[in-house]
XYZ file of C-alpha atoms in Angstrom:
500
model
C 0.000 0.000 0.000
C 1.318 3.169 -0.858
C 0.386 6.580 0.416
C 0.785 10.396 -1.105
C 0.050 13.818 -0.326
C -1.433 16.037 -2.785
C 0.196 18.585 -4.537
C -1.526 20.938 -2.608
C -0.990 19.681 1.076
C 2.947 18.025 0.524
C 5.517 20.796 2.216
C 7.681 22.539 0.058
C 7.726 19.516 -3.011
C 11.190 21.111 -4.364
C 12.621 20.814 -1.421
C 12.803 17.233 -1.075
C 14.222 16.939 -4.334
C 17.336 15.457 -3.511
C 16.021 13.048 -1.073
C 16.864 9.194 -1.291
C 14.896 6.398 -0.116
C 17.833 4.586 2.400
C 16.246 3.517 5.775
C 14.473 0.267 5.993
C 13.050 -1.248 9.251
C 16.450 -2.244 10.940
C 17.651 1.359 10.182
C 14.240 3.340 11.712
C 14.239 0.244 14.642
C 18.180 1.521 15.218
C 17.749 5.315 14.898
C 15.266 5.555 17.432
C 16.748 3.567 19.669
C 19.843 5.568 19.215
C 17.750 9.045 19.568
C 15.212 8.012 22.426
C 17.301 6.090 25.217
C 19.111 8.569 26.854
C 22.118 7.474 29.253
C 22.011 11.300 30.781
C 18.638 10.062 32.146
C 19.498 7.039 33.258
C 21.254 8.407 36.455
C 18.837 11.069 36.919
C 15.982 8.229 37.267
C 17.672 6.330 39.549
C 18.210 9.145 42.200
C 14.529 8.866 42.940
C 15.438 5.221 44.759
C 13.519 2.009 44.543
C 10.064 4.195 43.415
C 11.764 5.039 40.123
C 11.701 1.557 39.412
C 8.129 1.243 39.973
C 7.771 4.863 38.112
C 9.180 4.023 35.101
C 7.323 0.183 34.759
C 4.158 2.101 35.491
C 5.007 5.134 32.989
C 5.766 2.780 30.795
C 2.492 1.039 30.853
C 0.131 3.909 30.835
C 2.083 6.380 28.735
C 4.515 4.738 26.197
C 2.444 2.118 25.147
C -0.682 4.596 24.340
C 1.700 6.546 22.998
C 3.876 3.888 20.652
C 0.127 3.132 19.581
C -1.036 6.775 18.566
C 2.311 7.690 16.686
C 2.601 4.164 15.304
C -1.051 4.769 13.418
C -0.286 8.717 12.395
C 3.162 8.167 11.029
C 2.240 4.988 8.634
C -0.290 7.044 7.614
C 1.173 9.892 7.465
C 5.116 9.478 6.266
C 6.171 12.602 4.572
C 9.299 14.485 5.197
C 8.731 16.670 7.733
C 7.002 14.238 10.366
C 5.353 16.602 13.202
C 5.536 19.349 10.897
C 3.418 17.940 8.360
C 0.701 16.840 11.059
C 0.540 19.772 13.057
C 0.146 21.940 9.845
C -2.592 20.074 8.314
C -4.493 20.002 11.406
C -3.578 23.652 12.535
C -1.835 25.447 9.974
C 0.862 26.697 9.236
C 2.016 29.466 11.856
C 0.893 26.726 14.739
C 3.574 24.275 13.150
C 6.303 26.193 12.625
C 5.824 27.328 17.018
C 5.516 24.098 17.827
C 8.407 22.574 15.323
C 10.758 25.472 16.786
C 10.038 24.100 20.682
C 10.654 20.391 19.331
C 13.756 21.512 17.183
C 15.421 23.820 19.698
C 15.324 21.138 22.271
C 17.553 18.935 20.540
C 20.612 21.758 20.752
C 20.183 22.866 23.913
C 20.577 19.124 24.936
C 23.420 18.486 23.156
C 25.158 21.894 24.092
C 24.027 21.249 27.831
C 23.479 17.842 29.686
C 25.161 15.382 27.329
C 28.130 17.966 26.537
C 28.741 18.098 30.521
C 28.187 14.190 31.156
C 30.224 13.314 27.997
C 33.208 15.927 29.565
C 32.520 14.860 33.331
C 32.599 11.245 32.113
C 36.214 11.656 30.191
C 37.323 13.921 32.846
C 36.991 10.833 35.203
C 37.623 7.720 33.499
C 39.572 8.572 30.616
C 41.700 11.716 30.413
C 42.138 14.652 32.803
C 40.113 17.825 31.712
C 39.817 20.229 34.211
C 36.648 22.455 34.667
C 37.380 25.177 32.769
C 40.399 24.735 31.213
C 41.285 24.546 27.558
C 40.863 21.040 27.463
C 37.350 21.096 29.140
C 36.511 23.941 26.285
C 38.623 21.768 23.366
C 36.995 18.871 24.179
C 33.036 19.966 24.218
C 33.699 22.248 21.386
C 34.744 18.659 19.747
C 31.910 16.909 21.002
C 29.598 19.170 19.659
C 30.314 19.800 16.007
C 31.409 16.039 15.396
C 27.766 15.317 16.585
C 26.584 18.216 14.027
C 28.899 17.001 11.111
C 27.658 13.450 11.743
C 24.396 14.804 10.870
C 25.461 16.665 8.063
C 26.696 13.758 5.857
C 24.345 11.980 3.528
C 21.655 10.023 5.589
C 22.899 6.537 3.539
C 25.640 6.552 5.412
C 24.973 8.746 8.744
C 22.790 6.140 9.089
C 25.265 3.789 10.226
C 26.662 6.448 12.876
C 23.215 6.066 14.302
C 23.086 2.555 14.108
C 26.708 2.092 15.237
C 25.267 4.407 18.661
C 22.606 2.198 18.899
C 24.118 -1.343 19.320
C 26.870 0.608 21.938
C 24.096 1.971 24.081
C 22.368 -1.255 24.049
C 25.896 -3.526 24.551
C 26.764 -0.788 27.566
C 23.537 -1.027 29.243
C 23.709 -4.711 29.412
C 26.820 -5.287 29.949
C 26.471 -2.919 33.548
C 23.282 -5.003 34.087
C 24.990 -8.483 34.171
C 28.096 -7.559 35.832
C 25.518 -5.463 38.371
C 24.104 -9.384 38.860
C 27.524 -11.014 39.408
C 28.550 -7.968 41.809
C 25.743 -8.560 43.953
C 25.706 -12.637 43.994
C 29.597 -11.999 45.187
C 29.001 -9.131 47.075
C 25.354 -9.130 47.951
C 22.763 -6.524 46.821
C 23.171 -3.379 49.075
C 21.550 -0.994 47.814
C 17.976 -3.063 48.283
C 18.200 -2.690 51.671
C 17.736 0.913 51.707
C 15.111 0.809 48.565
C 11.963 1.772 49.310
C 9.800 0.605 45.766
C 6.366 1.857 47.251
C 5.166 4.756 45.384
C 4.470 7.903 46.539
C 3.457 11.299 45.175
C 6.573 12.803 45.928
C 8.580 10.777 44.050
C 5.830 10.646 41.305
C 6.194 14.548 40.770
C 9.550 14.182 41.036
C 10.062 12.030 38.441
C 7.387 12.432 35.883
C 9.152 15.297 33.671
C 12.751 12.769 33.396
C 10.951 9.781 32.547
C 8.158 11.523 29.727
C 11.266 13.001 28.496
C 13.106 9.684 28.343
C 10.340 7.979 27.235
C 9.036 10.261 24.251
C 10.816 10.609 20.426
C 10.165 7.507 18.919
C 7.991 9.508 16.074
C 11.471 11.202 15.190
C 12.807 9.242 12.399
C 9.075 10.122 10.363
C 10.838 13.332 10.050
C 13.071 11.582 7.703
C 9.564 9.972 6.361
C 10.527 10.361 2.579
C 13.691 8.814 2.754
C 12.445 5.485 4.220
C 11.909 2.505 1.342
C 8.492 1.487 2.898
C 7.095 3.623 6.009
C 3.082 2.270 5.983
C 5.224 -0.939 6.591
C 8.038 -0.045 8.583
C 6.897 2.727 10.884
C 4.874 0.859 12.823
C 7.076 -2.457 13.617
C 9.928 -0.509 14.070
C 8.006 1.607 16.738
C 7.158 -1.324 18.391
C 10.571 -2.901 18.555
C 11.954 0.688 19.987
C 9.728 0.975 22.275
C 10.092 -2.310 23.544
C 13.893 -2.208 23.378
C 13.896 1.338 25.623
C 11.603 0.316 28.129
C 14.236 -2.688 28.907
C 17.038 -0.495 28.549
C 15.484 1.852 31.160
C 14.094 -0.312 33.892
C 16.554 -3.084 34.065
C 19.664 -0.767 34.174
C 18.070 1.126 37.084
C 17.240 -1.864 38.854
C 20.900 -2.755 38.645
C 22.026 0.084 39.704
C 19.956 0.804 43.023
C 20.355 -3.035 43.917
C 24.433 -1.891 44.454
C 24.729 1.366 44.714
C 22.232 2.996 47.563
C 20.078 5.736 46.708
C 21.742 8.397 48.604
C 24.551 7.674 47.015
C 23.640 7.917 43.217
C 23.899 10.955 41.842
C 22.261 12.426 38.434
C 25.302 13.328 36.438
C 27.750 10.457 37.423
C 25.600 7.768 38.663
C 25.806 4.677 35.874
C 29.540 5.521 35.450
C 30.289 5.269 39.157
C 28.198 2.638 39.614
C 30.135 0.782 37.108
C 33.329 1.685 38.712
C 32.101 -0.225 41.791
C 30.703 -3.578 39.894
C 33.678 -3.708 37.538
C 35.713 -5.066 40.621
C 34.077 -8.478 39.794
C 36.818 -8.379 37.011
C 39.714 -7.690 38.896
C 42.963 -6.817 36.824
C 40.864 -6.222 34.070
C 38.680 -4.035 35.661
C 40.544 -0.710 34.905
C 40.818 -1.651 31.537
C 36.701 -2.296 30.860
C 35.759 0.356 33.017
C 37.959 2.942 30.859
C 37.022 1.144 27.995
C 33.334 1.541 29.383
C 33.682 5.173 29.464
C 34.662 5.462 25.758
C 31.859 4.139 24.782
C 29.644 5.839 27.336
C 30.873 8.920 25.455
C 30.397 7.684 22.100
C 26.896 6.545 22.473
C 25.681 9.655 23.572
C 27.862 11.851 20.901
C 25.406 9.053 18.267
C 22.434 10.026 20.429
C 22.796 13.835 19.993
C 23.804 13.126 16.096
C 20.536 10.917 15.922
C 18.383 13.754 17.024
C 20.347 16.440 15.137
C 19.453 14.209 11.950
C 15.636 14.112 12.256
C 14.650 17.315 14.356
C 16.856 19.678 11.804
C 14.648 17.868 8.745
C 11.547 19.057 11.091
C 12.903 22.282 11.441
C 14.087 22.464 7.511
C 10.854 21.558 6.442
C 9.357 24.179 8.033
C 11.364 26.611 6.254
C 11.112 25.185 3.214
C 7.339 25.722 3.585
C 7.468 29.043 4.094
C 6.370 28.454 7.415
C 9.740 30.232 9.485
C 11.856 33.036 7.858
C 13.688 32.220 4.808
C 12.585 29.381 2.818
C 16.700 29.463 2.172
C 17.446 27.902 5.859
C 15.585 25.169 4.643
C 17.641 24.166 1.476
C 18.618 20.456 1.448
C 22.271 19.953 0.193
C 21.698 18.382 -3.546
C 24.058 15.930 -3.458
C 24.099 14.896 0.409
C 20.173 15.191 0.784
C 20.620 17.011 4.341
C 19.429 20.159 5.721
C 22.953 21.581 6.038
C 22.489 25.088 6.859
C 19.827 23.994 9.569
C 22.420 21.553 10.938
C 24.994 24.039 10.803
C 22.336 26.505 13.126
C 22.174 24.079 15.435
C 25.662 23.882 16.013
C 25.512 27.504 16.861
C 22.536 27.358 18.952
C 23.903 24.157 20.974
C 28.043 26.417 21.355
C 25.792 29.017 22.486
C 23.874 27.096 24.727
C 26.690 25.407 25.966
C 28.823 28.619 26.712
C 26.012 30.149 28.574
C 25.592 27.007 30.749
C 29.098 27.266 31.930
C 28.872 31.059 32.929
C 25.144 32.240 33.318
C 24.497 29.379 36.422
C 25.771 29.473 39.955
C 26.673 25.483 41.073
C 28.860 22.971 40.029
C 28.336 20.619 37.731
C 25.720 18.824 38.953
C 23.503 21.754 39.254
C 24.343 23.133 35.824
C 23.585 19.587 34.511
C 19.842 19.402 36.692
C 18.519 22.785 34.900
C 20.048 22.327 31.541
C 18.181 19.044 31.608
C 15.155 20.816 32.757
C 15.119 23.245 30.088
C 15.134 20.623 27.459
C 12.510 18.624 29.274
C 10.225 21.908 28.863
C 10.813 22.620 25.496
C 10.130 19.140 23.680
C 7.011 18.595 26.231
C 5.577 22.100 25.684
C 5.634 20.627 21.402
C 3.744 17.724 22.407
C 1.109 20.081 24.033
C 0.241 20.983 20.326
C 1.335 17.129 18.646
C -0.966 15.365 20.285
C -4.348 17.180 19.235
C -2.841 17.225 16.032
C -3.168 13.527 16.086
C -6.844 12.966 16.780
C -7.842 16.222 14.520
C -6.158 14.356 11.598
C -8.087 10.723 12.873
C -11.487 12.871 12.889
C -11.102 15.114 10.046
C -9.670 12.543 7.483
C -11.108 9.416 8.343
C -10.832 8.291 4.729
C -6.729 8.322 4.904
C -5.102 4.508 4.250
C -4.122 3.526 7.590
C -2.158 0.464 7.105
C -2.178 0.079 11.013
C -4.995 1.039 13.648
C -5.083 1.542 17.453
C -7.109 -1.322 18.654
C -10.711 -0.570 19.530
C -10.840 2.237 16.284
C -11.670 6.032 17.104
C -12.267 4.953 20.994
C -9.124 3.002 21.303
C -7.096 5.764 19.825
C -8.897 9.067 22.029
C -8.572 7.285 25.167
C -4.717 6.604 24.401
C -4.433 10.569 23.378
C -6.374 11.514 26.395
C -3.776 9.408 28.998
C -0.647 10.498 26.646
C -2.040 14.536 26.919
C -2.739 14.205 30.851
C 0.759 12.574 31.587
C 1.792 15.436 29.161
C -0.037 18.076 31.134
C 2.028 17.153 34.759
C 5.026 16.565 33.296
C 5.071 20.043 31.259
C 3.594 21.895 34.797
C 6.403 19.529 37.061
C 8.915 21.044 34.625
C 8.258 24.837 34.666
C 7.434 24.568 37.692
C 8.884 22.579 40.028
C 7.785 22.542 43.868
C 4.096 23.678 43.018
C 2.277 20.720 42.911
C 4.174 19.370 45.879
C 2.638 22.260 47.914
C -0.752 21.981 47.065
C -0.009 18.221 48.079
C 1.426 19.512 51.347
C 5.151 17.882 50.716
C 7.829 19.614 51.982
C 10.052 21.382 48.774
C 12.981 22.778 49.775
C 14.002 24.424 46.221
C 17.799 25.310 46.591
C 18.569 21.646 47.982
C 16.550 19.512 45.094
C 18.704 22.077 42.492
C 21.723 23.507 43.752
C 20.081 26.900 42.643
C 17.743 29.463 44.124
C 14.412 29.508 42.459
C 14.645 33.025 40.997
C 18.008 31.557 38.999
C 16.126 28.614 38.063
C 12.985 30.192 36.861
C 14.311 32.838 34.795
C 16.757 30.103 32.992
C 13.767 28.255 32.269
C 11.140 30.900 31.617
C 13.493 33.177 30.477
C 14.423 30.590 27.660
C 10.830 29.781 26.825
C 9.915 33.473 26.307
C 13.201 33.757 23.937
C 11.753 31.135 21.976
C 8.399 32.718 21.413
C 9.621 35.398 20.396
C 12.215 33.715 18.027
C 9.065 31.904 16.847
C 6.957 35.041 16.102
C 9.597 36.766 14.649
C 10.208 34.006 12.192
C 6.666 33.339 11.111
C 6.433 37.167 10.633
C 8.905 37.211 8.765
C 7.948 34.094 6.908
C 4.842 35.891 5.971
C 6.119 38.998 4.558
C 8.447 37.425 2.506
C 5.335 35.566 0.854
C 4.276 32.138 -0.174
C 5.743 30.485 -3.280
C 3.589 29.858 -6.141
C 4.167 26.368 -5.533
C 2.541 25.906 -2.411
C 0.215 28.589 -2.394
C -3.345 27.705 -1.892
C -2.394 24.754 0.644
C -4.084 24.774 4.109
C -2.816 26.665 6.603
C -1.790 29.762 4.127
């Protein structure tokens, strides 16, 4: 079964002119799973104790399943270049996806240029090579870490693709390998940290947690942003969800298990917690430990330079796209490179946008590292949440206004299957946006105690005009460039198309 846009609806048909069909199931199966499990999380999660096990089985239950289902049905039926874009423009227009593409774009930068910049250089600093904070070397080496992510996105997508894939099968080999040497640690050494794990939920840790683990668990839609160049997406988009899905929930629960059964909770911290819990299991190994555990590291660091690269790849088509639509200033920014087939002058924006980012980090915050790490986190938490706030509706408009639209795969139960999956995914959507922005709220209308400088290592004037402060930037960004957009006027090509 094959599926097409009109003339009239497709985004920005010359565009995608130099496009080539290259992914196939394994490849969309690898790139999300390179893009969506996120090793920066994985320590943050586990700092919530023996709840965030039970947090992120339960999350995983009653949000990424619904979820898997609702983008697993709108992307096979759906598969253009562009993704999001495309959905939240034919349901909305225009103006409402370029906004939201710019919050789901921009998050992708600010990640790379803040929490896995800092956990890539805190994670060389202490297991690999001496960096400093600070010094040339610190600067040198996330300077490095940045652009090779950005370049890596910038070659042709038939063979970036194996960059991603490569990311993939190192995050996956990592992450088990720490969960079966966390096994023989504790059969030698005995579990420890259960002792102190406390795996009744409460609504504490729930509101603590909520915002990490919907920002773990969401992104598995990405690689539709690279819908045109897969060989058979009514086909592919929904198994490969499946498998990704499947693959990250494992990859998410059963690390965290392992770590909390050896490391106690008090004792795990966001920014350094898998690698120094693998310092203390790689003992089972004895003369070899130093070796694996360095060895480790390397590709600790690896895996999440292939994570940023695997979100730089699909979230600059988004943001190309839009361009290229005359949706967000200059139909220019959106060019894709005729002989690679990528979105290089987006790519090369991010870049910018993540140096920037990462620059601003390291002076505009009062803490150390761990602090810096907590709020850049935060802020990229908000931004790809806030997106979804706009997604999601665009889903079921698109399943109520154009019912007639090949669906080669269905929720299960038809139009009252798929609403109650959007209504769960929204409402999970709703606290986790509110937890982000505003942390310590909910908590007092719940009478818990909050005391804000101690959960961040910031006050919550510092914290709130980081966060809000970057969220009002972005607006503005956003109105400027649809203003813009609009002045400059719509190409004969796609004039006429909804949302003009």
């Amino acid at each position: 079964m094959s599926f097409h846009l009109s003339s009239t609806e497709s985004p920005a048909p010359g565009a995608t002119s130099a496009l080539q069909r290259s992914l196939k199931r394994f490849d969309i199966t690898a790139m999300a799973v390179a893009a969506v499990i996120s090793f920066d999380t994985v320590g943050q999660i586990a700092t919530g104790g023996g709840e965030a096990a039970t947090w992120t089985a339960v999350i995983a239950l009653f949000f990424l399943a619904p979820y898997a289902l609702l983008f697993a049905e709108t992307g096979a039926a759906f598969p253009q270049e562009g993704g999001p874009y495309v959905w939240v423009k034919l349901a909305f227009g225009r103006s409402a996806a370029a906004l939201t593409t710019l919050f789901y774009w921009v998050t992708n930068p600010i990640w790379l240029g803040g929490s896995l910049v800092f956990l890539a250089a805190e994670t060389w600093d202490g297991f690999v090579f001496h960096l400093g904070s600070g010094t040339v070397a610190d600067y040198t080496f996330k300077l490095l870490f940045v652009w090779v992510a950005i370049l890596t996105a910038v070659v042709s997508l038939r063979r970036g693709k194996w960059i991603t894939t490569a990311g993939a099968a190192v995050k996956v080999l990592t992450l088990a390998l720490f969960t079966v040497t966390a096994v023989l640690y504790g059969i030698e050494h005995g579990f420890q940290g259960l002792t102190d794990a406390r795996f009744t939920p409460t609504t504490a840790g729930f509101l603590a947690l909520v915002p990490i683990l919907l920002f773990a668990y969401v992104g598995f839609e990405a690689p539709n942003a690279a819908g045109e160049e897969m060989h058979d997406p009514q086909r592919d988009v929904p198994a490969a969800l499946g498998r990704s899905a499947t693959i990250a929930a494992c990859c998410y629960l059963l690390p965290v298990l392992a770590l909390l059964a050896v490391v106690p909770a008090h004792q795990v911290t966001g920014i350094g917690g898998f690698m120094e819990g693998a310092r203390l299991v790689f003992g089972v190994y004895g003369g070899a430990s130093g070796f694996l555990l360095t060895l480790t590291a390397v590709m600790f660091v690896f895996a999440l330079l292939t994570q940023g690269s695997a979100w730089m790849i699909v979230s600059d088509r988004m943001q190309a796209m839009a361009a290229a639509d005359g949706g967000f200033f200059a139909r220019s920014l959106g060019a894709f490179h005729p002989r690679l087939g990528t979105p290089v002058r987006t790519n090369l924006l991010s870049g910018a946008v993540a140096t920037l980012f990462m620059l601003a980090a390291m002076h505009l915050v009062d803490g150390d590292a761990g602090a810096v790490f907590a709020v850049v986190l935060t802020v990229a938490v908000t931004t790809l949440l806030l997106s979804y706030l706009v997604v999601v509706p665009a889903l079921v408009v698109l399943r109520l206004r154009r019912p007639d639209t090949p669906r080669p795969y269905r929720v299960p139960f038809g139009d009252r299957g798929f609403m109650t999956c959007a209504v769960l995914v929204y409402a999970w959507i709703l606290v986790g946006s509110w937890s982000a922005l505003f942390p310590g709220v909910l908590e007092g209308l719940f009478g818990i105690d909050y005391v804000f400088s101690d959960v961040w290592g910031v006050s919550r004037a510092s914290f709130e005009a980081f966060t809000l402060g970057t969220v009002a930037v972005l607006l503005l960004v956003g109105a400027t460039g649809v203003t813009a957009a609009r002045r400059t006027g719509v190409p004969p090509a796609v004039a006429g198309r909804p949302g003009t």
